PDB file of C-alpha atoms and ligand atoms in Angstrom:
ATOM      1  CA  MET N   1      32.824  49.444  35.839  1.00 85.00           C
ATOM      2  CA  LYS N   2      32.665  45.939  34.356  1.00 89.00           C
ATOM      3  CA  LYS N   3      30.472  45.330  31.313  1.00 92.00           C
ATOM      4  CA  ILE N   4      29.238  41.876  32.275  1.00 97.00           C
ATOM      5  CA  VAL N   5      27.642  41.559  35.706  1.00 98.00           C
ATOM      6  CA  ILE N   6      26.495  38.069  36.676  1.00 98.00           C
ATOM      7  CA  PHE N   7      24.278  37.598  39.714  1.00 98.00           C
ATOM      8  CA  ILE N   8      24.218  34.265  41.497  1.00 98.00           C
ATOM      9  CA  GLY N   9      22.429  33.339  44.721  1.00 97.00           C
ATOM     10  CA  PRO N  10      19.663  31.064  46.009  1.00 96.00           C
ATOM     11  CA  PRO N  11      16.038  31.607  44.951  1.00 91.00           C
ATOM     12  CA  GLY N  12      14.596  34.484  46.972  1.00 90.00           C
ATOM     13  CA  SER N  13      17.978  36.154  47.575  1.00 94.00           C
ATOM     14  CA  GLY N  14      16.919  39.278  45.649  1.00 91.00           C
ATOM     15  CA  LYS N  15      18.895  38.689  42.429  1.00 92.00           C
ATOM     16  CA  GLY N  16      15.968  39.843  40.298  1.00 90.00           C
ATOM     17  CA  THR N  17      15.356  43.040  42.271  1.00 89.00           C
ATOM     18  CA  GLN N  18      19.035  43.989  42.292  1.00 95.00           C
ATOM     19  CA  ALA N  19      19.625  43.058  38.641  1.00 95.00           C
ATOM     20  CA  LYS N  20      16.694  45.185  37.473  1.00 93.00           C
ATOM     21  CA  GLN N  21      17.804  48.193  39.547  1.00 94.00           C
ATOM     22  CA  LEU N  22      21.384  47.936  38.398  1.00 96.00           C
ATOM     23  CA  ALA N  23      20.484  47.613  34.711  1.00 96.00           C
ATOM     24  CA  GLN N  24      18.265  50.672  34.989  1.00 96.00           C
ATOM     25  CA  LYS N  25      20.882  52.701  36.845  1.00 95.00           C
ATOM     26  CA  PHE N  26      23.645  52.041  34.298  1.00 95.00           C
ATOM     27  CA  ASN N  27      21.477  51.561  31.199  1.00 95.00           C
ATOM     28  CA  TYR N  28      22.611  47.944  30.838  1.00 97.00           C
ATOM     29  CA  GLY N  29      20.595  45.149  29.277  1.00 97.00           C
ATOM     30  CA  HIS N  30      18.869  42.891  31.815  1.00 97.00           C
ATOM     31  CA  ILE N  31      18.716  39.191  31.048  1.00 97.00           C
ATOM     32  CA  SER N  32      16.663  37.027  33.387  1.00 94.00           C
ATOM     33  CA  THR N  33      16.516  33.447  32.137  1.00 96.00           C
ATOM     34  CA  GLY N  34      13.472  32.852  34.394  1.00 91.00           C
ATOM     35  CA  ASP N  35      11.637  35.691  32.587  1.00 91.00           C
ATOM     36  CA  LEU N  36      12.758  34.427  29.157  1.00 95.00           C
ATOM     37  CA  LEU N  37      11.499  30.931  29.996  1.00 94.00           C
ATOM     38  CA  ARG N  38       8.170  32.254  31.298  1.00 90.00           C
ATOM     39  CA  ALA N  39       7.781  34.281  28.087  1.00 93.00           C
ATOM     40  CA  LEU N  40       8.489  31.152  26.027  1.00 95.00           C
ATOM     41  CA  GLN N  41       5.829  29.280  28.032  1.00 91.00           C
ATOM     42  CA  THR N  42       3.156  31.737  26.922  1.00 90.00           C
ATOM     43  CA  GLN N  43       4.009  31.482  23.218  1.00 91.00           C
ATOM     44  CA  THR N  44       1.559  29.533  21.098  1.00 86.00           C
ATOM     45  CA  GLU N  45       4.049  28.369  18.493  1.00 88.00           C
ATOM     46  CA  ILE N  46       6.834  26.593  20.276  1.00 91.00           C
ATOM     47  CA  GLU N  47       9.191  23.791  19.161  1.00 92.00           C
ATOM     48  CA  PRO N  48       8.316  20.348  20.607  1.00 93.00           C
ATOM     49  CA  ASP N  49      11.784  19.999  22.194  1.00 94.00           C
ATOM     50  CA  GLU N  50      11.335  23.377  23.918  1.00 95.00           C
ATOM     51  CA  ALA N  51       7.871  22.429  25.242  1.00 93.00           C
ATOM     52  CA  GLU N  52       9.345  19.200  26.628  1.00 94.00           C
ATOM     53  CA  ALA N  53      12.285  21.067  28.212  1.00 95.00           C
ATOM     54  CA  LEU N  54      10.004  23.595  29.902  1.00 94.00           C
ATOM     55  CA  LYS N  55       8.271  20.854  31.917  1.00 92.00           C
ATOM     56  CA  ALA N  56      11.202  20.901  34.387  1.00 91.00           C
ATOM     57  CA  MET N  57      10.256  24.421  35.464  1.00 88.00           C
ATOM     58  CA  LYS N  58       6.911  23.355  36.892  1.00 83.00           C
ATOM     59  CA  GLN N  59       8.686  20.826  39.099  1.00 82.00           C
ATOM     60  CA  GLY N  60      11.174  23.323  40.480  1.00 81.00           C
ATOM     61  CA  LYS N  61      14.009  21.652  38.520  1.00 88.00           C
ATOM     62  CA  LEU N  62      16.546  23.191  36.162  1.00 92.00           C
ATOM     63  CA  VAL N  63      15.674  23.247  32.484  1.00 95.00           C
ATOM     64  CA  PRO N  64      18.309  21.739  30.111  1.00 97.00           C
ATOM     65  CA  ASP N  65      21.402  23.849  29.493  1.00 98.00           C
ATOM     66  CA  TRP N  66      20.920  24.051  25.689  1.00 97.00           C
ATOM     67  CA  LEU N  67      17.661  25.950  26.124  1.00 97.00           C
ATOM     68  CA  ILE N  68      19.339  28.437  28.474  1.00 98.00           C
ATOM     69  CA  TYR N  69      22.116  29.091  25.933  1.00 98.00           C
ATOM     70  CA  ARG N  70      19.620  29.415  23.094  1.00 96.00           C
ATOM     71  CA  LEU N  71      17.614  32.069  24.959  1.00 97.00           C
ATOM     72  CA  ALA N  72      20.310  33.909  26.907  1.00 98.00           C
ATOM     73  CA  PHE N  73      22.921  34.265  24.151  1.00 97.00           C
ATOM     74  CA  LYS N  74      20.302  35.407  21.663  1.00 96.00           C
ATOM     75  CA  ALA N  75      19.119  38.045  24.150  1.00 97.00           C
ATOM     76  CA  ALA N  76      22.692  39.136  24.987  1.00 97.00           C
ATOM     77  CA  GLU N  77      23.874  39.427  21.408  1.00 94.00           C
ATOM     78  CA  GLU N  78      22.164  42.694  20.514  1.00 91.00           C
ATOM     79  CA  HIS N  79      23.322  44.512  23.665  1.00 95.00           C
ATOM     80  CA  LEU N  80      26.912  43.291  23.451  1.00 93.00           C
ATOM     81  CA  ASN N  81      27.240  43.962  19.731  1.00 91.00           C
ATOM     82  CA  ASN N  82      26.127  47.547  20.435  1.00 91.00           C
ATOM     83  CA  GLY N  83      28.789  47.895  23.129  1.00 92.00           C
ATOM     84  CA  ARG N  84      26.205  47.907  25.887  1.00 95.00           C
ATOM     85  CA  GLY N  85      26.794  46.147  29.209  1.00 96.00           C
ATOM     86  CA  VAL N  86      24.569  43.289  30.372  1.00 98.00           C
ATOM     87  CA  VAL N  87      23.336  42.131  33.777  1.00 98.00           C
ATOM     88  CA  PHE N  88      22.694  38.373  33.934  1.00 98.00           C
ATOM     89  CA  ASP N  89      20.096  37.360  36.483  1.00 96.00           C
ATOM     90  CA  GLY N  90      19.784  33.694  37.444  1.00 94.00           C
ATOM     91  CA  ALA N  91      21.299  32.800  34.092  1.00 96.00           C
ATOM     92  CA  ILE N  92      23.978  30.486  35.545  1.00 97.00           C
ATOM     93  CA  ARG N  93      22.937  27.628  37.804  1.00 95.00           C
ATOM     94  CA  ASN N  94      25.592  24.928  37.330  1.00 96.00           C
ATOM     95  CA  THR N  95      29.305  24.787  36.498  1.00 97.00           C
ATOM     96  CA  ALA N  96      28.740  23.581  32.915  1.00 98.00           C
ATOM     97  CA  GLN N  97      26.745  26.738  32.297  1.00 98.00           C
ATOM     98  CA  ALA N  98      29.390  28.878  34.038  1.00 98.00           C
ATOM     99  CA  ALA N  99      32.134  27.450  31.767  1.00 98.00           C
ATOM    100  CA  THR N 100      30.034  27.838  28.607  1.00 98.00           C
ATOM    101  CA  TYR N 101      29.269  31.481  29.395  1.00 98.00           C
ATOM    102  CA  GLN N 102      32.992  32.128  30.002  1.00 97.00           C
ATOM    103  CA  GLU N 103      33.745  30.661  26.557  1.00 97.00           C
ATOM    104  CA  TYR N 104      31.068  32.871  25.070  1.00 97.00           C
ATOM    105  CA  PHE N 105      32.508  36.011  26.722  1.00 96.00           C
ATOM    106  CA  THR N 106      36.055  35.034  25.697  1.00 96.00           C
ATOM    107  CA  GLY N 107      34.846  34.675  22.096  1.00 95.00           C
ATOM    108  CA  LYS N 108      33.599  38.241  22.303  1.00 94.00           C
ATOM    109  CA  ASN N 109      36.843  39.517  23.845  1.00 94.00           C
ATOM    110  CA  LEU N 110      35.006  40.312  27.059  1.00 95.00           C
ATOM    111  CA  ALA N 111      36.614  37.846  29.487  1.00 94.00           C
ATOM    112  CA  ALA N 112      38.321  40.701  31.359  1.00 94.00           C
ATOM    113  CA  ASP N 113      35.003  42.495  31.682  1.00 96.00           C
ATOM    114  CA  VAL N 114      33.215  39.920  33.834  1.00 97.00           C
ATOM    115  CA  VAL N 115      32.305  40.288  37.503  1.00 97.00           C
ATOM    116  CA  VAL N 116      30.194  37.794  39.451  1.00 98.00           C
ATOM    117  CA  VAL N 117      28.165  38.944  42.435  1.00 98.00           C
ATOM    118  CA  GLU N 118      26.792  36.379  44.853  1.00 98.00           C
ATOM    119  CA  ILE N 119      23.903  37.639  46.945  1.00 97.00           C
ATOM    120  CA  ALA N 120      24.429  35.393  49.934  1.00 98.00           C
ATOM    121  CA  LEU N 121      21.445  34.075  51.872  1.00 97.00           C
ATOM    122  CA  SER N 122      20.936  30.898  53.922  1.00 97.00           C
ATOM    123  CA  ASP N 123      18.492  28.282  52.607  1.00 96.00           C
ATOM    124  CA  GLU N 124      16.334  28.861  55.687  1.00 95.00           C
ATOM    125  CA  ASP N 125      16.057  32.596  55.012  1.00 93.00           C
ATOM    126  CA  ALA N 126      15.362  31.864  51.334  1.00 93.00           C
ATOM    127  CA  TYR N 127      12.544  29.496  52.342  1.00 92.00           C
ATOM    128  CA  ASN N 128      11.041  32.066  54.716  1.00 89.00           C
ATOM    129  CA  ARG N 129      11.172  34.786  52.108  1.00 89.00           C
ATOM    130  CA  LEU N 130       9.557  32.728  49.382  1.00 89.00           C
ATOM    131  CA  THR N 131       6.812  31.273  51.577  1.00 88.00           C
ATOM    132  CA  LYS N 132       6.080  34.556  53.330  1.00 87.00           C
ATOM    133  CA  ARG N 133       6.141  36.990  50.465  1.00 84.00           C
ATOM    134  CA  ARG N 134       2.729  38.495  49.825  1.00 88.00           C
ATOM    135  CA  ILE N 135       0.760  40.036  47.018  1.00 86.00           C
ATOM    136  CA  CYS N 136      -1.748  42.897  47.070  1.00 90.00           C
ATOM    137  CA  LYS N 137      -5.289  41.744  46.229  1.00 92.00           C
ATOM    138  CA  GLU N 138      -6.055  45.172  44.757  1.00 94.00           C
ATOM    139  CA  CYS N 139      -3.073  46.247  42.648  1.00 91.00           C
ATOM    140  CA  GLY N 140      -1.044  43.004  42.410  1.00 81.00           C
ATOM    141  CA  ALA N 141       2.150  44.521  43.913  1.00 85.00           C
ATOM    142  CA  ILE N 142       4.531  41.916  45.309  1.00 80.00           C
ATOM    143  CA  ILE N 143       5.624  42.593  48.889  1.00 88.00           C
ATOM    144  CA  PRO N 144       8.902  40.755  49.473  1.00 83.00           C
ATOM    145  CA  TRP N 145       9.691  39.288  52.881  1.00 84.00           C
ATOM    146  CA  LEU N 146      12.457  41.765  53.625  1.00 82.00           C
ATOM    147  CA  PRO N 147      13.300  43.686  56.811  1.00 81.00           C
ATOM    148  CA  GLU N 148      11.740  46.940  55.578  1.00 83.00           C
ATOM    149  CA  PHE N 149       8.392  45.192  54.971  1.00 87.00           C
ATOM    150  CA  TYR N 150       8.164  42.950  58.080  1.00 85.00           C
ATOM    151  CA  SER N 151       5.688  45.218  59.852  1.00 87.00           C
ATOM    152  CA  VAL N 152       3.636  46.103  56.776  1.00 90.00           C
ATOM    153  CA  SER N 153       0.042  44.786  57.048  1.00 91.00           C
ATOM    154  CA  THR N 154      -1.512  46.549  54.035  1.00 94.00           C
ATOM    155  CA  CYS N 155      -0.146  47.332  50.561  1.00 95.00           C
ATOM    156  CA  PRO N 156       2.453  50.156  50.765  1.00 93.00           C
ATOM    157  CA  LYS N 157       1.408  51.293  47.267  1.00 93.00           C
ATOM    158  CA  CYS N 158      -2.405  51.379  47.437  1.00 96.00           C
ATOM    159  CA  GLY N 159      -3.405  50.335  50.975  1.00 96.00           C
ATOM    160  CA  GLY N 160      -5.049  47.141  49.644  1.00 96.00           C
ATOM    161  CA  GLU N 161      -5.370  43.840  51.515  1.00 95.00           C
ATOM    162  CA  LEU N 162      -2.421  41.448  51.302  1.00 93.00           C
ATOM    163  CA  THR N 163      -2.562  37.739  50.598  1.00 89.00           C
ATOM    164  CA  ALA N 164      -0.142  34.866  49.847  1.00 80.00           C
ATOM    165  CA  ARG N 165       0.923  34.345  46.242  1.00 68.00           C
ATOM    166  CA  ALA N 166      -0.955  31.414  44.760  1.00 60.00           C
ATOM    167  CA  ASP N 167       2.034  30.133  42.794  1.00 59.00           C
ATOM    168  CA  ASP N 168       4.453  30.149  45.751  1.00 68.00           C
ATOM    169  CA  SER N 169       3.485  26.609  46.757  1.00 81.00           C
ATOM    170  CA  GLU N 170       5.535  25.191  49.638  1.00 86.00           C
ATOM    171  CA  GLU N 171       6.280  21.963  47.782  1.00 88.00           C
ATOM    172  CA  VAL N 172       7.760  23.703  44.737  1.00 86.00           C
ATOM    173  CA  ILE N 173       9.645  26.186  46.930  1.00 89.00           C
ATOM    174  CA  ARG N 174      11.238  23.276  48.848  1.00 91.00           C
ATOM    175  CA  LYS N 175      12.300  21.645  45.577  1.00 89.00           C
ATOM    176  CA  ARG N 176      13.689  24.882  44.160  1.00 89.00           C
ATOM    177  CA  ILE N 177      15.768  25.437  47.278  1.00 92.00           C
ATOM    178  CA  LYS N 178      17.001  21.832  47.245  1.00 92.00           C
ATOM    179  CA  GLU N 179      17.956  22.046  43.551  1.00 90.00           C
ATOM    180  CA  GLN N 180      19.090  25.680  43.388  1.00 91.00           C
ATOM    181  CA  GLY N 181      20.032  26.558  46.981  1.00 95.00           C
ATOM    182  CA  ASN N 182      23.409  26.751  48.714  1.00 97.00           C
ATOM    183  CA  GLU N 183      24.434  23.139  48.083  1.00 96.00           C
ATOM    184  CA  ALA N 184      24.000  23.621  44.335  1.00 95.00           C
ATOM    185  CA  LEU N 185      25.708  27.015  44.480  1.00 97.00           C
ATOM    186  CA  SER N 186      28.855  25.733  46.164  1.00 97.00           C
ATOM    187  CA  PRO N 187      30.655  24.370  43.028  1.00 98.00           C
ATOM    188  CA  ILE N 188      29.646  27.492  41.044  1.00 98.00           C
ATOM    189  CA  ARG N 189      31.091  29.678  43.812  1.00 97.00           C
ATOM    190  CA  ASP N 190      34.321  27.600  43.723  1.00 98.00           C
ATOM    191  CA  TYR N 191      34.534  27.922  39.923  1.00 98.00           C
ATOM    192  CA  TYR N 192      34.353  31.718  40.000  1.00 98.00           C
ATOM    193  CA  GLN N 193      36.572  32.006  43.066  1.00 98.00           C
ATOM    194  CA  GLN N 194      39.301  30.136  41.169  1.00 98.00           C
ATOM    195  CA  LEU N 195      38.983  32.630  38.331  1.00 97.00           C
ATOM    196  CA  ASN N 196      39.118  35.450  40.886  1.00 97.00           C
ATOM    197  CA  LEU N 197      35.854  36.908  39.628  1.00 97.00           C
ATOM    198  CA  LEU N 198      33.625  36.483  42.669  1.00 98.00           C
ATOM    199  CA  LYS N 199      32.338  39.160  45.052  1.00 97.00           C
ATOM    200  CA  ILE N 200      30.098  38.006  47.887  1.00 98.00           C
ATOM    201  CA  ILE N 201      27.650  40.378  49.520  1.00 97.00           C
ATOM    202  CA  ASP N 202      25.182  39.949  52.376  1.00 97.00           C
ATOM    203  CA  GLY N 203      21.664  39.463  50.969  1.00 96.00           C
ATOM    204  CA  GLY N 204      20.009  39.695  54.390  1.00 93.00           C
ATOM    205  CA  LYS N 205      20.084  43.503  54.429  1.00 93.00           C
ATOM    206  CA  ALA N 206      17.408  45.947  53.209  1.00 90.00           C
ATOM    207  CA  ILE N 207      17.155  46.423  49.420  1.00 91.00           C
ATOM    208  CA  ALA N 208      18.837  49.864  49.378  1.00 94.00           C
ATOM    209  CA  GLU N 209      21.741  48.598  51.519  1.00 95.00           C
ATOM    210  CA  VAL N 210      22.286  45.600  49.256  1.00 96.00           C
ATOM    211  CA  GLU N 211      22.227  47.924  46.245  1.00 96.00           C
ATOM    212  CA  LYS N 212      25.002  50.055  47.738  1.00 97.00           C
ATOM    213  CA  ASP N 213      27.081  46.929  48.349  1.00 97.00           C
ATOM    214  CA  VAL N 214      26.461  45.717  44.783  1.00 96.00           C
ATOM    215  CA  VAL N 215      27.563  49.028  43.254  1.00 95.00           C
ATOM    216  CA  ALA N 216      30.694  49.039  45.447  1.00 95.00           C
ATOM    217  CA  ALA N 217      31.469  45.419  44.479  1.00 94.00           C
ATOM    218  CA  ILE N 218      31.365  46.014  40.726  1.00 93.00           C
ATOM    219  CA  SER N 219      33.016  49.432  40.558  1.00 88.00           C
TER     220      SER N 219
HETATM  221  P1  LIG S   1      13.679  32.233  38.363  1.00 75.37           P
HETATM  222  O1  LIG S   1      12.569  33.118  37.898  1.00 75.37           O
HETATM  223  O2  LIG S   1      15.027  32.825  38.130  1.00 75.37           O
HETATM  224  O3  LIG S   1      13.486  31.771  39.780  1.00 75.37           O
HETATM  225  O4  LIG S   1      13.625  30.909  37.448  1.00 75.37           O
HETATM  226  C1  LIG S   1      12.457  30.136  37.365  1.00 75.37           C
HETATM  227  C2  LIG S   1      12.776  28.726  36.876  1.00 75.37           C
HETATM  228  O5  LIG S   1      13.344  28.782  35.567  1.00 75.37           O
HETATM  229  C3  LIG S   1      13.785  27.974  37.710  1.00 75.37           C
HETATM  230  O6  LIG S   1      13.187  27.335  38.833  1.00 75.37           O
HETATM  231  C4  LIG S   1      14.314  26.951  36.681  1.00 75.37           C
HETATM  232  O7  LIG S   1      13.361  25.907  36.479  1.00 75.37           O
HETATM  233  C5  LIG S   1      14.334  27.760  35.401  1.00 75.37           C
HETATM  234  N1  LIG S   1      15.666  28.419  35.160  1.00 75.37           N
HETATM  235  C6  LIG S   1      15.920  29.761  35.192  1.00 75.37           C
HETATM  236  N2  LIG S   1      17.221  30.000  34.907  1.00 75.37           N
HETATM  237  C7  LIG S   1      17.797  28.780  34.686  1.00 75.37           C
HETATM  238  C8  LIG S   1      19.126  28.348  34.351  1.00 75.37           C
HETATM  239  N3  LIG S   1      20.156  29.214  34.187  1.00 75.37           N
HETATM  240  N4  LIG S   1      19.338  27.010  34.193  1.00 75.37           N
HETATM  241  C9  LIG S   1      18.342  26.119  34.319  1.00 75.37           C
HETATM  242  N5  LIG S   1      17.063  26.456  34.662  1.00 75.37           N
HETATM  243  C10 LIG S   1      16.783  27.773  34.838  1.00 75.37           C
END
């Protein structure tokens, strides 16, 4: 199995869910740049250039590449130096980033250890998932808009009432899909296809089915 697993796919495709499961299953590090950026947002002491860069997030835009490298490479270092594999989740969203990560892996003698998994989903399905996902008013569990949850009307964990997530605003979701959906993914897909690193799997299936396909793709 490859040591570096990179997930790409539109927002809402299930990258986060699959990356977390995979990292747990194989005891790999899990690096989500979205999580790292959200953690930075909550810090009280933050550099002025970082605070300025983070503003893009609120508008559904990409934050500058330098901030991604600063956070992601720092987080990856410890795992890789200890010989541990790493799952990258949403960490690459343009071709400049893809090329810079490849340089980074080459510098660590890991270029042959990279596999890229695209969780394919149409922009329309991504929009439906993000606007229709729900949250439990009681326990806060997130109920994704996935086939196995379509008929669920109360929380599967605690039976609580479900509601829409306050921060899934339609305007920001539209912008995220425009900026980070299939049109933006196309050159990244081409880049990895040329390097013969890309595996594409169907993200429209149930979570457990997608997981099986992911494991098969990287083995
Ligand atoms: P996510 O939680 O993965 O949906 O990411 C949330 C937000 O963080 C995105 O909408 C972007 O604003 C920002 N972000 C996350 N990863 C990257 C990246 N690799 N490059 C640029 N911006 C990113």
